[in-house]
């Protein structure tokens, strides 16, 4: 036991760790590299023998290369989070990427089209790389409570922030309809809405 642990001022849940890289199994490194670059992912500098790419706005990257994993090519599955499932689908399709139709989950199984209420976590689409590794696109705009530590709010890209501001503007418009008056304090209202949307807290009324 370390001195810190013995003093009781350190615990494993307070160790600051961040998910950095996911290793995916591929059979043809050059083919996989070309595919993920076609998705618009950034090619990072790496040691020889490792290919690493990072999705736009993501803090986590993917790696592949000879000898990095014993898993069978095509056996990986992971999620890619988007703020607008239809826009993401259409952009990928326009770039020549084969992506499945948008669907939403229900108690009776998948149903074609996005969730009518556009609830977070419900609308999805499937994307597979040339080896068959599966990426599930999932639309998330509002996080479940407790998913963001300390009410922190951050955006991975300008487009994500723009989408959040549009949702805040629409919600604020409904707020002004309910109150029947113009809200001069709209910047604070927007800020509270953006924080609540990510943290899962109750939005301003």
Tab-separated table of C-alpha atoms in Angstrom, residues 90-181:
chain	number	residue	atom	x	y	z
A	90	UNK	CA	-26.372	12.100	-45.427
A	91	UNK	CA	-22.851	13.550	-45.210
A	92	UNK	CA	-21.249	10.102	-45.073
A	93	UNK	CA	-23.393	8.826	-47.942
A	94	UNK	CA	-22.488	11.872	-50.048
A	95	UNK	CA	-18.806	11.061	-49.456
A	96	UNK	CA	-19.326	7.596	-50.923
A	97	UNK	CA	-19.368	5.764	-47.607
A	98	UNK	CA	-21.800	2.855	-47.300
A	99	UNK	CA	-23.901	3.540	-44.230
A	100	UNK	CA	-27.121	1.819	-43.271
A	101	UNK	CA	-30.462	3.562	-43.129
A	102	UNK	CA	-31.375	5.516	-40.007
A	103	UNK	CA	-33.521	3.581	-37.555
A	104	UNK	CA	-34.647	3.884	-33.969
A	105	UNK	CA	-34.932	1.281	-31.253
A	106	UNK	CA	-38.215	0.322	-29.632
A	107	UNK	CA	-39.518	-2.397	-27.295
A	108	UNK	CA	-40.606	-4.274	-30.437
A	109	UNK	CA	-37.218	-3.991	-32.143
A	110	UNK	CA	-35.728	-1.541	-34.648
A	111	UNK	CA	-38.065	0.739	-36.617
A	112	UNK	CA	-37.154	2.594	-39.812
A	113	UNK	CA	-36.413	6.298	-39.506
A	114	UNK	CA	-35.228	8.458	-36.622
A	115	UNK	CA	-37.108	8.526	-33.341
A	116	UNK	CA	-40.187	10.758	-33.888
A	117	UNK	CA	-39.442	12.591	-30.632
A	118	UNK	CA	-35.686	12.691	-31.350
A	119	UNK	CA	-34.905	11.358	-27.891
A	120	UNK	CA	-31.232	10.936	-27.063
A	121	UNK	CA	-29.709	7.458	-27.420
A	122	UNK	CA	-32.614	6.163	-29.551
A	123	UNK	CA	-31.835	7.012	-33.206
A	124	UNK	CA	-29.046	5.045	-34.884
A	125	UNK	CA	-27.405	3.907	-38.112
A	126	UNK	CA	-24.821	1.211	-38.813
A	127	UNK	CA	-21.471	1.699	-40.498
A	128	UNK	CA	-18.981	-1.081	-41.298
A	129	UNK	CA	-15.381	-0.874	-42.461
A	130	UNK	CA	-14.035	-3.140	-45.262
A	131	UNK	CA	-13.265	-5.920	-42.749
A	132	UNK	CA	-16.723	-5.769	-41.190
A	133	UNK	CA	-15.822	-3.972	-37.972
A	134	UNK	CA	-19.088	-2.356	-36.888
A	135	UNK	CA	-19.596	1.258	-35.880
A	136	UNK	CA	-23.004	2.163	-34.509
A	137	UNK	CA	-23.833	5.819	-35.084
A	138	UNK	CA	-25.960	7.030	-32.185
A	139	UNK	CA	-27.654	10.405	-31.855
A	140	UNK	CA	-27.110	11.994	-28.443
A	141	UNK	CA	-28.086	15.553	-27.597
A	142	UNK	CA	-29.031	15.248	-23.915
A	143	UNK	CA	-27.003	13.064	-21.572
A	144	UNK	CA	-28.539	10.916	-18.864
A	145	UNK	CA	-28.037	12.372	-15.362
A	146	UNK	CA	-24.596	11.879	-13.898
A	147	UNK	CA	-22.862	11.199	-17.200
A	148	UNK	CA	-20.919	14.487	-17.169
A	149	UNK	CA	-18.795	15.069	-14.072
A	150	UNK	CA	-19.424	18.253	-12.113
A	151	UNK	CA	-21.769	19.795	-14.639
A	152	UNK	CA	-18.876	20.519	-17.010
A	153	UNK	CA	-19.849	21.461	-20.545
A	154	UNK	CA	-17.641	21.045	-23.595
A	155	UNK	CA	-18.049	20.637	-27.336
A	156	UNK	CA	-15.806	18.648	-29.624
A	157	UNK	CA	-16.299	20.878	-32.646
A	158	UNK	CA	-17.836	24.114	-33.858
A	159	UNK	CA	-20.628	22.151	-35.579
A	160	UNK	CA	-21.546	20.431	-32.293
A	161	UNK	CA	-21.701	23.806	-30.542
A	162	UNK	CA	-23.780	25.278	-33.365
A	163	UNK	CA	-26.250	22.405	-33.083
A	164	UNK	CA	-26.509	22.882	-29.322
A	165	UNK	CA	-27.140	26.607	-29.783
A	166	UNK	CA	-29.906	25.898	-32.291
A	167	UNK	CA	-31.593	23.553	-29.820
A	168	UNK	CA	-31.206	26.158	-27.074
A	169	UNK	CA	-32.717	28.816	-29.345
A	170	UNK	CA	-35.731	26.616	-30.098
A	171	UNK	CA	-36.223	25.798	-26.409
A	172	UNK	CA	-35.847	29.466	-25.480
A	173	UNK	CA	-38.480	30.387	-28.037
A	174	UNK	CA	-40.888	28.030	-26.270
A	175	UNK	CA	-39.854	29.580	-22.948
A	176	UNK	CA	-40.783	33.062	-24.195
A	177	UNK	CA	-44.111	31.743	-25.485
A	178	UNK	CA	-44.888	30.355	-22.028
A	179	UNK	CA	-43.943	33.573	-20.231
A	180	UNK	CA	-45.507	35.822	-22.864
A	181	UNK	CA	-42.608	38.280	-22.771
